[in-house]
CSV table of C-alpha atoms (C1' of nucleotides) in Angstrom, one decimal:
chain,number,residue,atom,x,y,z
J,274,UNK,CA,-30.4,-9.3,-11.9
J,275,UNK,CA,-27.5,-7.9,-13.6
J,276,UNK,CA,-25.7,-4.8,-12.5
J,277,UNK,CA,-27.0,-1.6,-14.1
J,278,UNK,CA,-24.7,-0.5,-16.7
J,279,UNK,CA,-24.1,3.1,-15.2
J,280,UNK,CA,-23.8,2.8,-11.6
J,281,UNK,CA,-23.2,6.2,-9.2
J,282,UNK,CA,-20.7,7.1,-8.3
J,283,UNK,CA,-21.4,5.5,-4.7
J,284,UNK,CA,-22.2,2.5,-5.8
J,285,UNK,CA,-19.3,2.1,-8.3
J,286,UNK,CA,-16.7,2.8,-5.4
J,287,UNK,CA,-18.5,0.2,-2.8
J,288,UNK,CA,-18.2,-1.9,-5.4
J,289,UNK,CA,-14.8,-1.2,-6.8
J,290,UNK,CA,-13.6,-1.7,-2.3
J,291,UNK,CA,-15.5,-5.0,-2.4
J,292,UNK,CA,-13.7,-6.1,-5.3
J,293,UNK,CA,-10.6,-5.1,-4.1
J,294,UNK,CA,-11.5,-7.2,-0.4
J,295,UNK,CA,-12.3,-10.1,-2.4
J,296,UNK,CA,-9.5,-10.3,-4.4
J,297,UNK,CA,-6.8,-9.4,-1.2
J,298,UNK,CA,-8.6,-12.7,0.8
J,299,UNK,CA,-7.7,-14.5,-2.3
J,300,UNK,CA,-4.6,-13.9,-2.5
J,301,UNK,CA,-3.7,-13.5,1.0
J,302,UNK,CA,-5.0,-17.3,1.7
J,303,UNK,CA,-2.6,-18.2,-1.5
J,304,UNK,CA,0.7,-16.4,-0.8
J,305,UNK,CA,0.5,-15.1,2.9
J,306,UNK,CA,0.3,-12.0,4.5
J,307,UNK,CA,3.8,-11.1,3.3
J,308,UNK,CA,4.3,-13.0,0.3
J,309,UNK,CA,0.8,-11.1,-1.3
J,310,UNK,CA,1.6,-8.1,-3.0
J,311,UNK,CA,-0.9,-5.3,-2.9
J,312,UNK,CA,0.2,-5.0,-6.4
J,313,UNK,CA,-1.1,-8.6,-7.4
J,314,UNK,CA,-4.3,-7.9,-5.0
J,315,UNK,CA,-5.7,-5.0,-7.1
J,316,UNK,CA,-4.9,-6.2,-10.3
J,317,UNK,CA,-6.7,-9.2,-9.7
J,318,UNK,CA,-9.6,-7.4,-9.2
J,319,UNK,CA,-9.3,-5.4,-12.0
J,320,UNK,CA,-7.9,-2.6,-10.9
J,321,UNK,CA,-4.5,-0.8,-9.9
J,322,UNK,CA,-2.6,0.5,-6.6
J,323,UNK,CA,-3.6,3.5,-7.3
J,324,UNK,CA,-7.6,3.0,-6.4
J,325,UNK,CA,-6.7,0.1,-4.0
J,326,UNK,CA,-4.8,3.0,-2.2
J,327,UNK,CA,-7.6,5.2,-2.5
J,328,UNK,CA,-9.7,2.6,-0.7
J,329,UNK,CA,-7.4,1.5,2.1
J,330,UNK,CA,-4.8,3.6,3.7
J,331,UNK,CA,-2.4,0.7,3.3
J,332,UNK,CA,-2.0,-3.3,3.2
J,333,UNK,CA,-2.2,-3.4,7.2
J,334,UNK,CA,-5.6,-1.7,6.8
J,335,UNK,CA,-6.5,-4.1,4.1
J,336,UNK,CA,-5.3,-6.9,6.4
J,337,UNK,CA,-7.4,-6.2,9.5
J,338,UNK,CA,-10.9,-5.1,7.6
J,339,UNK,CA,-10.8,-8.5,6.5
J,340,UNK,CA,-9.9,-9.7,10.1
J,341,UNK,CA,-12.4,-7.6,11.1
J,342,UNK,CA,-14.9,-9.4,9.2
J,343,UNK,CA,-14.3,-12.8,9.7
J,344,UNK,CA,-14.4,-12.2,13.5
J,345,UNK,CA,-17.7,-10.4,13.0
J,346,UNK,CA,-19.0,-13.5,11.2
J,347,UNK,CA,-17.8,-15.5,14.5
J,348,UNK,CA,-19.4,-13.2,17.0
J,349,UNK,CA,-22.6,-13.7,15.2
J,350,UNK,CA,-22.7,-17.3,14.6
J,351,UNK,CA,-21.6,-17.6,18.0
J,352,UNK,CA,-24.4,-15.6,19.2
J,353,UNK,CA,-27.0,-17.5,17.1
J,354,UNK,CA,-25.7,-20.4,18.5
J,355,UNK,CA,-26.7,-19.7,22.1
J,356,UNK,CA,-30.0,-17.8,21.3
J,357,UNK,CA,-30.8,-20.9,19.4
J,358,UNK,CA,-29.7,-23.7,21.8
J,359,UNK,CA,-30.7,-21.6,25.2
J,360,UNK,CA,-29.1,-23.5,28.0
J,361,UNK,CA,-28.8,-27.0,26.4
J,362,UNK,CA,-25.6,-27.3,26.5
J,363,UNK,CA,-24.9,-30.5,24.7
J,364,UNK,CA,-27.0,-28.9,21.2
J,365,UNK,CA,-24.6,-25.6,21.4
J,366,UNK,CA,-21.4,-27.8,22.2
J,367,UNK,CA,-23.0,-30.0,18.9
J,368,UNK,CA,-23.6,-26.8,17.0
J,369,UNK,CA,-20.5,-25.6,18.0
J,370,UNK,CA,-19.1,-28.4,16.4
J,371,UNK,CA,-20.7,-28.3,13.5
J,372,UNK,CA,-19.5,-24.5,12.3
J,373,UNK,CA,-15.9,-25.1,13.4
J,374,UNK,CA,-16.4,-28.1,10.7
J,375,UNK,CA,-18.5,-26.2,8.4
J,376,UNK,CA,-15.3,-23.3,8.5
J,377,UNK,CA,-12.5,-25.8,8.4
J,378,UNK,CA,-14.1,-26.8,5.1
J,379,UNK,CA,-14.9,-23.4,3.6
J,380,UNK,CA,-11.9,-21.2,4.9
J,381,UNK,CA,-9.1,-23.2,4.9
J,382,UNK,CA,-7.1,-20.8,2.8
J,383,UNK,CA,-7.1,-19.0,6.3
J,384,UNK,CA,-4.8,-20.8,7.9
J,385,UNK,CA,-2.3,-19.7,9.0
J,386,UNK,CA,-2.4,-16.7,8.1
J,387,UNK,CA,-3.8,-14.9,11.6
J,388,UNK,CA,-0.3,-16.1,13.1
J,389,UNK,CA,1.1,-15.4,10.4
J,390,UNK,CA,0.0,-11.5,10.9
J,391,UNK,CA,0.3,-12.0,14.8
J,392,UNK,CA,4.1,-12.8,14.4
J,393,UNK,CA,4.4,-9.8,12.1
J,394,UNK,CA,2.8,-7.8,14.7
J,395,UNK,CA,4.6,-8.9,17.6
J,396,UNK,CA,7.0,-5.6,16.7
J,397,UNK,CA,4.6,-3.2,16.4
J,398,UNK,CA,3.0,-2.3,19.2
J,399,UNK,CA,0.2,-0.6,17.6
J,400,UNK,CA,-1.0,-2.9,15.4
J,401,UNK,CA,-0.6,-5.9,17.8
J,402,UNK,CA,-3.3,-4.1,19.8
J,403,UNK,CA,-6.0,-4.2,17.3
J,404,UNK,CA,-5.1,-7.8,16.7
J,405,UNK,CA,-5.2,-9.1,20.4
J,406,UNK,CA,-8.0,-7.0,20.7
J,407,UNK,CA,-10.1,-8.9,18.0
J,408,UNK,CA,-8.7,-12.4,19.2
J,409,UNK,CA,-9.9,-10.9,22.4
J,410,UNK,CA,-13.1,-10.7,21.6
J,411,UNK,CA,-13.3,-13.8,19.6
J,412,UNK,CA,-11.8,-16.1,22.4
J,413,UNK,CA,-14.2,-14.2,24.8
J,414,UNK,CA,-17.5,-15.6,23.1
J,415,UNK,CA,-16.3,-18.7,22.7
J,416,UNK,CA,-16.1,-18.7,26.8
J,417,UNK,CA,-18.9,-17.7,27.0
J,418,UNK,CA,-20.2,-20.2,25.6
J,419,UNK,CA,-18.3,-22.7,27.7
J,420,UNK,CA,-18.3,-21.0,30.6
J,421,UNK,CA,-21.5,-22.9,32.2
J,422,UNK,CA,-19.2,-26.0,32.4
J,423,UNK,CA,-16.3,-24.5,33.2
J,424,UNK,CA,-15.1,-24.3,37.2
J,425,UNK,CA,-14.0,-20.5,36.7
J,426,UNK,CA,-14.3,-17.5,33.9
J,427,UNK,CA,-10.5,-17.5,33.7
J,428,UNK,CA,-10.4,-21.4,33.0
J,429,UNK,CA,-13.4,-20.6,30.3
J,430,UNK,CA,-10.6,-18.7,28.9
J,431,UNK,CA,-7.9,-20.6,28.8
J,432,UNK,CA,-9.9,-23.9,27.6
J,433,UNK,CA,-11.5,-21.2,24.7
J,434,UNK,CA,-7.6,-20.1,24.1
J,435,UNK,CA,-7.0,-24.1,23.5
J,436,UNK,CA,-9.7,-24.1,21.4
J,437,UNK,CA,-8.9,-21.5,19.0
J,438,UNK,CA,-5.2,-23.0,18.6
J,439,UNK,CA,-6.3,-26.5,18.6
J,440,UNK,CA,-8.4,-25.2,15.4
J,441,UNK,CA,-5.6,-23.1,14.0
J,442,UNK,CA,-3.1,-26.0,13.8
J,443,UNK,CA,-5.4,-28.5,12.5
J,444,UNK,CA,-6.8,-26.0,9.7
J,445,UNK,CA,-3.4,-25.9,8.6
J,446,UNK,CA,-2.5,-29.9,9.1
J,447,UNK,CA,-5.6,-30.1,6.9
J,448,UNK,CA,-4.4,-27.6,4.0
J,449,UNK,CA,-1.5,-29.2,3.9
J,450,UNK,CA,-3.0,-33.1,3.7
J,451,UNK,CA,-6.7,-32.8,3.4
J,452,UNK,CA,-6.9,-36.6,3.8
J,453,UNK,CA,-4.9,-36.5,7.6
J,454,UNK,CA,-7.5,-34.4,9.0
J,455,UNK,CA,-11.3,-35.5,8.0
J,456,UNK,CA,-13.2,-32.5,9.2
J,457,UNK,CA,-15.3,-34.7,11.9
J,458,UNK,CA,-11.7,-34.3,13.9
J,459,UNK,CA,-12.8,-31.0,14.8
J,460,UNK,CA,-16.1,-31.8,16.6
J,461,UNK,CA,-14.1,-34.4,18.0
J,462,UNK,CA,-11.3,-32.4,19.6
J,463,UNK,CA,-13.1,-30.1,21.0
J,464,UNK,CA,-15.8,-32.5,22.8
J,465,UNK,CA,-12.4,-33.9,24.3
J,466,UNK,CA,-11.1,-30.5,25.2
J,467,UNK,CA,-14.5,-29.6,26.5
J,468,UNK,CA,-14.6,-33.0,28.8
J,469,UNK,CA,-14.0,-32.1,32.6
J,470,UNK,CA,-10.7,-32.8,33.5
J,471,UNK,CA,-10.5,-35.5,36.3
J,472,UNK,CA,-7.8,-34.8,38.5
E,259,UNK,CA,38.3,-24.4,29.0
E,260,UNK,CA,39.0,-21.6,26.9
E,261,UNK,CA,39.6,-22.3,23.3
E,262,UNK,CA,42.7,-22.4,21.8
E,263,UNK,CA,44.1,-19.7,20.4
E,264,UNK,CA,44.9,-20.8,17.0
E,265,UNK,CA,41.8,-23.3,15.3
E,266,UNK,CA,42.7,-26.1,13.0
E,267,UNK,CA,41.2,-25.3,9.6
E,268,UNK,CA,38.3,-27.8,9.8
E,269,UNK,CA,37.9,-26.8,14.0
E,270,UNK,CA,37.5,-23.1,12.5
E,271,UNK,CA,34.9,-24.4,10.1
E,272,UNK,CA,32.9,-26.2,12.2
E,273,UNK,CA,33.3,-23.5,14.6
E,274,UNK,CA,32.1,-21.3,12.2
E,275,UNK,CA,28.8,-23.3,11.2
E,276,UNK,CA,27.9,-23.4,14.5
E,277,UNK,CA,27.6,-19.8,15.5
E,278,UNK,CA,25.8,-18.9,11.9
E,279,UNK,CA,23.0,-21.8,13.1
E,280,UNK,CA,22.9,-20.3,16.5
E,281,UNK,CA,22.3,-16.7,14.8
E,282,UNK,CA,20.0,-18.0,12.6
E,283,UNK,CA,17.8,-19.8,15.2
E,284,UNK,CA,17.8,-16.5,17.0
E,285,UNK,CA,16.9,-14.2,14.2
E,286,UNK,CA,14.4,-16.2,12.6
E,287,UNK,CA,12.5,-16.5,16.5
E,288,UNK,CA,12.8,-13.1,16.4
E,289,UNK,CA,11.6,-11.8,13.3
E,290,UNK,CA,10.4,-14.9,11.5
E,291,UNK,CA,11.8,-16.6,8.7
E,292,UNK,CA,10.3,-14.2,5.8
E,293,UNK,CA,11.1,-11.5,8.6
E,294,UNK,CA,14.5,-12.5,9.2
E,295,UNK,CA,17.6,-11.1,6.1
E,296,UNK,CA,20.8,-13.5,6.2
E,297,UNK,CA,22.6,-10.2,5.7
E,298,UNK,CA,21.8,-10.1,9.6
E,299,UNK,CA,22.2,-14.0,10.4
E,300,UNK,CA,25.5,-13.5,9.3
E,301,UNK,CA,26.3,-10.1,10.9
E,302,UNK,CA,25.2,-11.0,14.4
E,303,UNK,CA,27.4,-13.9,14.2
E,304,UNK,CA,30.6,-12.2,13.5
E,305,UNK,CA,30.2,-12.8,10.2
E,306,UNK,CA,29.7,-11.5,6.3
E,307,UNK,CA,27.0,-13.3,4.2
E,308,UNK,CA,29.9,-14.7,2.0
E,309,UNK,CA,30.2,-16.9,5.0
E,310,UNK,CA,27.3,-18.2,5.4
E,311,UNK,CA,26.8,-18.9,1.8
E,312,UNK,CA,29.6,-21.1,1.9
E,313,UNK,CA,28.3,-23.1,4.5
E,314,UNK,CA,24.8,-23.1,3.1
E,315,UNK,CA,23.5,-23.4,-0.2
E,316,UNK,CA,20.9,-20.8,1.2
E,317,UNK,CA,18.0,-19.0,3.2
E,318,UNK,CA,16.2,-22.5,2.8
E,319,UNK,CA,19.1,-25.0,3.7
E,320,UNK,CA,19.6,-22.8,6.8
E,321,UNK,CA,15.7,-23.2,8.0
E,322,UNK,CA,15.8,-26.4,6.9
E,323,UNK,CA,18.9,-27.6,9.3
E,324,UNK,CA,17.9,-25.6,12.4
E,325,UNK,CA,14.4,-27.7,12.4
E,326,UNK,CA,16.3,-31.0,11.2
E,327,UNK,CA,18.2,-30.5,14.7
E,328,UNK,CA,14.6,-29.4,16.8
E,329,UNK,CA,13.0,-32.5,15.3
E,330,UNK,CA,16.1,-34.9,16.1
E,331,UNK,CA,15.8,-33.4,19.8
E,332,UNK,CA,12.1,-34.2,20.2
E,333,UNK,CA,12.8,-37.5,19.2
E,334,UNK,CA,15.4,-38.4,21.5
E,335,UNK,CA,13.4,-37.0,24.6
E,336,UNK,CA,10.4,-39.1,23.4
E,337,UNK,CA,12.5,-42.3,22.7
E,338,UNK,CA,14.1,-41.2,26.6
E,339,UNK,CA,10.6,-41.7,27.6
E,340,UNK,CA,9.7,-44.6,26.1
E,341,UNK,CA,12.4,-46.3,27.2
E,342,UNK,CA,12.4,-44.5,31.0
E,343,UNK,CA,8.4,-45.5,31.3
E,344,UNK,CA,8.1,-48.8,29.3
E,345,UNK,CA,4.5,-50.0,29.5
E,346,UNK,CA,3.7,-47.4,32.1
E,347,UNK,CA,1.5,-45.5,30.0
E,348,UNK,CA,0.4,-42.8,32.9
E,349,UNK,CA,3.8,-42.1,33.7
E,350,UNK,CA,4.8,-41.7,29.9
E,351,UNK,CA,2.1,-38.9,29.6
E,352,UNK,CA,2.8,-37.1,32.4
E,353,UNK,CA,6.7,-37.4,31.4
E,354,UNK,CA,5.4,-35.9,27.6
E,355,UNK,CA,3.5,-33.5,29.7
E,356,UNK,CA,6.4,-32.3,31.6
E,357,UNK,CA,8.5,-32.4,28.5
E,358,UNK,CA,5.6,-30.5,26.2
E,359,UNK,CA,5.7,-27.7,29.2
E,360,UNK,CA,9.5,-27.4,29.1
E,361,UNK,CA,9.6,-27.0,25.4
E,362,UNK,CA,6.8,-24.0,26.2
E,363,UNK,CA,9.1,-22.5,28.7
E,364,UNK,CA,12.7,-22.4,26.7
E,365,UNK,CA,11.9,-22.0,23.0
E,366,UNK,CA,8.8,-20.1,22.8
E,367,UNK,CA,10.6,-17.9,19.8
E,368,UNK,CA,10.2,-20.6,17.8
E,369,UNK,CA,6.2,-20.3,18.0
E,370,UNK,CA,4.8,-20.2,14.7
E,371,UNK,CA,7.9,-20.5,12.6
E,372,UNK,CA,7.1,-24.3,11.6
E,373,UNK,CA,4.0,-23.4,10.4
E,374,UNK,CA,5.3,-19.9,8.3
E,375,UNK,CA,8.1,-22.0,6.6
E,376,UNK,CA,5.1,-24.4,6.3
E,377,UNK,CA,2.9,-21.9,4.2
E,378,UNK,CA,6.0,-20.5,2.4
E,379,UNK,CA,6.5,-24.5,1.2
E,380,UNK,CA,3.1,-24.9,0.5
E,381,UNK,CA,4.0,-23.8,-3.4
E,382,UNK,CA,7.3,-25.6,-3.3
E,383,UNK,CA,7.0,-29.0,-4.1
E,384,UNK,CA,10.7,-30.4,-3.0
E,385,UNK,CA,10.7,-28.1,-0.1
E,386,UNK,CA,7.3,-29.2,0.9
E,387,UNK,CA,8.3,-32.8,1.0
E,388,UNK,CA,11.2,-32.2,3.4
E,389,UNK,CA,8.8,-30.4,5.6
E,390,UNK,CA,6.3,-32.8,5.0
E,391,UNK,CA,9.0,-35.9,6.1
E,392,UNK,CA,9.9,-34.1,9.2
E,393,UNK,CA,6.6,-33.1,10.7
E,394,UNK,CA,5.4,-36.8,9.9
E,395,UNK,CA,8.1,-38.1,11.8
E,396,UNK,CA,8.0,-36.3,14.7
E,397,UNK,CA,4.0,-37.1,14.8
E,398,UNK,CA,4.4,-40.5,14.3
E,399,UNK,CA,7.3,-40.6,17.0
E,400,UNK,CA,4.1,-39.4,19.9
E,401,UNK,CA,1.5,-41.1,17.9
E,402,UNK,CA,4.0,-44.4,19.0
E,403,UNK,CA,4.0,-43.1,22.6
E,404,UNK,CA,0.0,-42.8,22.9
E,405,UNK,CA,-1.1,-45.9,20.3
E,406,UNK,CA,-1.6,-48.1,23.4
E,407,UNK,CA,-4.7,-45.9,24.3
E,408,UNK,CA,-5.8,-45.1,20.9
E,409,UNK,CA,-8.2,-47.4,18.8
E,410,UNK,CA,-6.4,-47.8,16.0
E,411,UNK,CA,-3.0,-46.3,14.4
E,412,UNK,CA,-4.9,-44.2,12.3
E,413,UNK,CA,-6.8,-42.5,15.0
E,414,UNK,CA,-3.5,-42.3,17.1
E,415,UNK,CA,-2.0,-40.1,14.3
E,416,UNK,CA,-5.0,-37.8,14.1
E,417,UNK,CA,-4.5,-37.3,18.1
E,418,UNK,CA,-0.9,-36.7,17.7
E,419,UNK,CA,-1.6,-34.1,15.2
E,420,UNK,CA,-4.2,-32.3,17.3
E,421,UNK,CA,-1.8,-32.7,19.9
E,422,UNK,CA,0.5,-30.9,17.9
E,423,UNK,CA,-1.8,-28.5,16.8
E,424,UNK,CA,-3.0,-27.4,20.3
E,425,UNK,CA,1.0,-27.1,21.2
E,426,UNK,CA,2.4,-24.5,18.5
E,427,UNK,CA,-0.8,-22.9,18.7
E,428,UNK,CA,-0.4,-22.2,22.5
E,429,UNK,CA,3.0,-21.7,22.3
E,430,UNK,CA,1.7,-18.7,19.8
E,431,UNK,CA,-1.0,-17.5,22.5
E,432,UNK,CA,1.6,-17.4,24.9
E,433,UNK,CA,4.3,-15.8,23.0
E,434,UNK,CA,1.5,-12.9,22.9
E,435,UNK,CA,0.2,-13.0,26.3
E,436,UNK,CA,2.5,-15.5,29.0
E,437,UNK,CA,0.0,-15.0,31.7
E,438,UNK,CA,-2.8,-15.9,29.1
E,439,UNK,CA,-1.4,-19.3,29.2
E,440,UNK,CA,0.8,-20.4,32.2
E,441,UNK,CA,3.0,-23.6,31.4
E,442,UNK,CA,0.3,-25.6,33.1
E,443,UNK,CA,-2.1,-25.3,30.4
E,444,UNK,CA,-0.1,-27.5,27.9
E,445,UNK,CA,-0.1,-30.5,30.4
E,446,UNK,CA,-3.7,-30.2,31.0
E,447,UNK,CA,-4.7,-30.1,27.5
E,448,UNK,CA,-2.7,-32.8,26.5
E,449,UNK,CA,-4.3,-35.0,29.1
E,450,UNK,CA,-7.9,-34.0,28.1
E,451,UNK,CA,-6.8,-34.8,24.7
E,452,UNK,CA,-5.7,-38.0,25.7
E,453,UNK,CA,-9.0,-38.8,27.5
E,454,UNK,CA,-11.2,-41.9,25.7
E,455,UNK,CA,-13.7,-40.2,23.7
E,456,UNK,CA,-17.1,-41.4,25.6
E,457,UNK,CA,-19.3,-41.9,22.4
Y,123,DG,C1',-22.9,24.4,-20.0
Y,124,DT,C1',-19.3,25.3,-16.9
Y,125,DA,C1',-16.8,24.3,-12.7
Y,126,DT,C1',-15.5,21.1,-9.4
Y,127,DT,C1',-14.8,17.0,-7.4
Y,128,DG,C1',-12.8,12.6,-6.8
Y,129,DA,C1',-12.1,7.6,-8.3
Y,130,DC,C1',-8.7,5.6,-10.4
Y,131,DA,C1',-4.4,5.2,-13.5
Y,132,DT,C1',0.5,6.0,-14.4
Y,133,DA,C1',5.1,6.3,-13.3
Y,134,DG,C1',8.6,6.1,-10.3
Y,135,DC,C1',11.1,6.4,-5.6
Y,136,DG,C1',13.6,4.6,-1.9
Y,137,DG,C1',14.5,0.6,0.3
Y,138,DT,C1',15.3,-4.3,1.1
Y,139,DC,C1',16.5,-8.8,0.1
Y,140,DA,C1',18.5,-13.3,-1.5
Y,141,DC,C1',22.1,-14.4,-3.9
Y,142,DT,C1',26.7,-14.0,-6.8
Y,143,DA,C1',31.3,-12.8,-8.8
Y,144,DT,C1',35.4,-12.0,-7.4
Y,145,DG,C1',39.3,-10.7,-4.3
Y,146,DT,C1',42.5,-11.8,-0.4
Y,147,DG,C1',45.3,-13.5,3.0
Y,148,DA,C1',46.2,-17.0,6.2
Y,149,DA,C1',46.5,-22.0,6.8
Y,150,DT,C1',48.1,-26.0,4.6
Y,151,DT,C1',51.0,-28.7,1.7
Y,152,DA,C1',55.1,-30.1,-0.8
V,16,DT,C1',60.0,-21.3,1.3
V,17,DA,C1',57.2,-21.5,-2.6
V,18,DA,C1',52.8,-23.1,-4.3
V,19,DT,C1',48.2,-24.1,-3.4
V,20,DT,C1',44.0,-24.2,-1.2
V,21,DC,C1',39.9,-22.3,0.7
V,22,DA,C1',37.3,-19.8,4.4
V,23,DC,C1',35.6,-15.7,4.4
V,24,DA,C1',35.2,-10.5,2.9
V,25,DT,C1',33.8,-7.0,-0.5
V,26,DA,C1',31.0,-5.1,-3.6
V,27,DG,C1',27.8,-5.6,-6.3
V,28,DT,C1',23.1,-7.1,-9.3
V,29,DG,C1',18.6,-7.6,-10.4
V,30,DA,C1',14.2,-8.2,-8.7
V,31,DC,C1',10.6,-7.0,-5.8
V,32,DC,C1',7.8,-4.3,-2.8
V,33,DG,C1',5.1,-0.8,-0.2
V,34,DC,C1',3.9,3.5,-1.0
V,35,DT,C1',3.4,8.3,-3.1
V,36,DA,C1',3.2,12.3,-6.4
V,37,DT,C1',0.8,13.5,-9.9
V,38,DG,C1',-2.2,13.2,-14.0
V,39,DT,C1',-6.8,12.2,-16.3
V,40,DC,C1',-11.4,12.0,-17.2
V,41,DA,C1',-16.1,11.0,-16.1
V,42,DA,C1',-19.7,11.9,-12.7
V,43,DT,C1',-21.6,15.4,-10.1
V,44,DA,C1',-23.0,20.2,-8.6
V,45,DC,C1',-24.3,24.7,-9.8
DNA sequence: GTATTGACATAGCGGTCACTATGTGAATTA
DNA sequence: TAATTCACATAGTGACCGCTATGTCAATAC
């Protein structure tokens, strides 16, 4: 069970990069995108700049792998969701539910901090791009998985926009009084946002 | 109509204190309030930071009196509308509505900033609590509006803060993409929102 | 065993930022 | 008019930060 003493070379430097992941989403959901050092990140995780810079090409990079990943983790309970539910709507709206709570309890240290990195985007064209584009794709599944009650693909997306910041703000209402926002709020909300409008 | 040529001292002062909170609020929707220097706030207003340091004990103070005024102004439109729609609750919403899509339209810089300074005072204690005071205020202020509806006071709260949630959180998307979220949107999902929970 | 590679360390560069100590001159007061 | 006040300017200061140039030594290749 316990790592080998000698590891390859290979080995050592996956390991050495998932240190270094682990240790920036730690101290990016304490201090913010801006108000983490990279200095603070690899030291934390044992090491210096220099191999953190070795690793990643700079704390943008660092930034979006772990974007990158939590998306991917998304996209695939998402997708487990609707293999699992089929076209019962009402069980994938439930499970739904469920993992938006099961997140707001687990990642709240997020919050935040994709706006955060949004805004500081906003004035560089390039990186904004890689960011929309992985909202993009976020906010596209969750339409997808809507889209059965919704009247039209674009109101799928605009209902699965509302979503995602309805979820955003109340992660970060919840971080900053746990007690104001008990975590069956989010199953709540989004059954109401879900409900068909009536006029 | 034009001003006179020569300013009383205090007239100067005030005049003075105006423009740097005018700056401010249009530097810090620009690039943020981390993102923002008070070497610039100061510049763009005319001025030289030994200005604005003595009208402001600092960075914070100058935040802190741009959203005191934001928070004053939402609650004078909603106390308009109380007053303007007494008991009429359908015609307060749709007036909130209207207001909520306003607010979209005119200060959309300011998407994302409350919830920035709101990280940045998560590790502050006295500046948390200021923040804290004000964002409690201006919830309770539309938790007061839409308590009629609501179950209890508790669960009015919790909608006012998803309310408010949803709001800066679309105010973001939109800030990003406009035609990902027309103005619309915000009156829609407030009255979905709003909508009685069915079980 | 020798040469080579490359993961990571060390030290520091250039820049920015919030904030301060001090100066100055015009408005105010006496 | 002479003295005083004070709004604002000037010129730092120390701290921090992202990033880089370069060194080192152990793992690898031959």
């Amino acid at each position: 069970m316990s790592p080998p003493l000698r590891l390859t070379r290979a080995a050592a430097k996956a390991r050495t990069r998932e240190l270094l992941l682990a240790s920036a989403a730690q101290v990016f959901a304490e201090q913010g995108y801006a108000g983490g050092s990279v200095d603070e990140i690899a030291a934390r995780a044992g090491y210096t700049i220099g191999a953190l810079y070795s690793h990643f090409s700079g704390k943008d990079e660092l930034f979006l792998t772990l974007f990158d990943d939590r998306v991917a983790g998304h996209l695939r309970a998402i997708e487990e969701i609707v293999e699992h539910c089929g076209v019962d709507d009402d069980a994938a709206f439930a499970a739904f539910g469920d993992y938006l709570t099961t997140v707001a309890d687990s990642r709240s240290g997020w919050s935040g901090l994709e706006s955060e990195f949004l805004r500081y985007a906003l004035t560089r064209a390039e990186l904004l791009a890689k960011v929309t584009e992985r909202r993009e794709s976020a906010r596209d599944a969750i339409a997808r998985l809507i889209s059965r009650r919704a009247p039209s693909w674009a109101d799928a997306q605009i209902t699965a926009t509302a979503i995602i910041a309805l979820f955003e703000g109340l992660l970060m209402q919840r971080r900053v009084n746990p007690a104001s926002v008990p975590p069956v709020v989010f199953a709540g909300a989004l059954r109401r946002l879900l409900a068909q409008a009536t006029s």
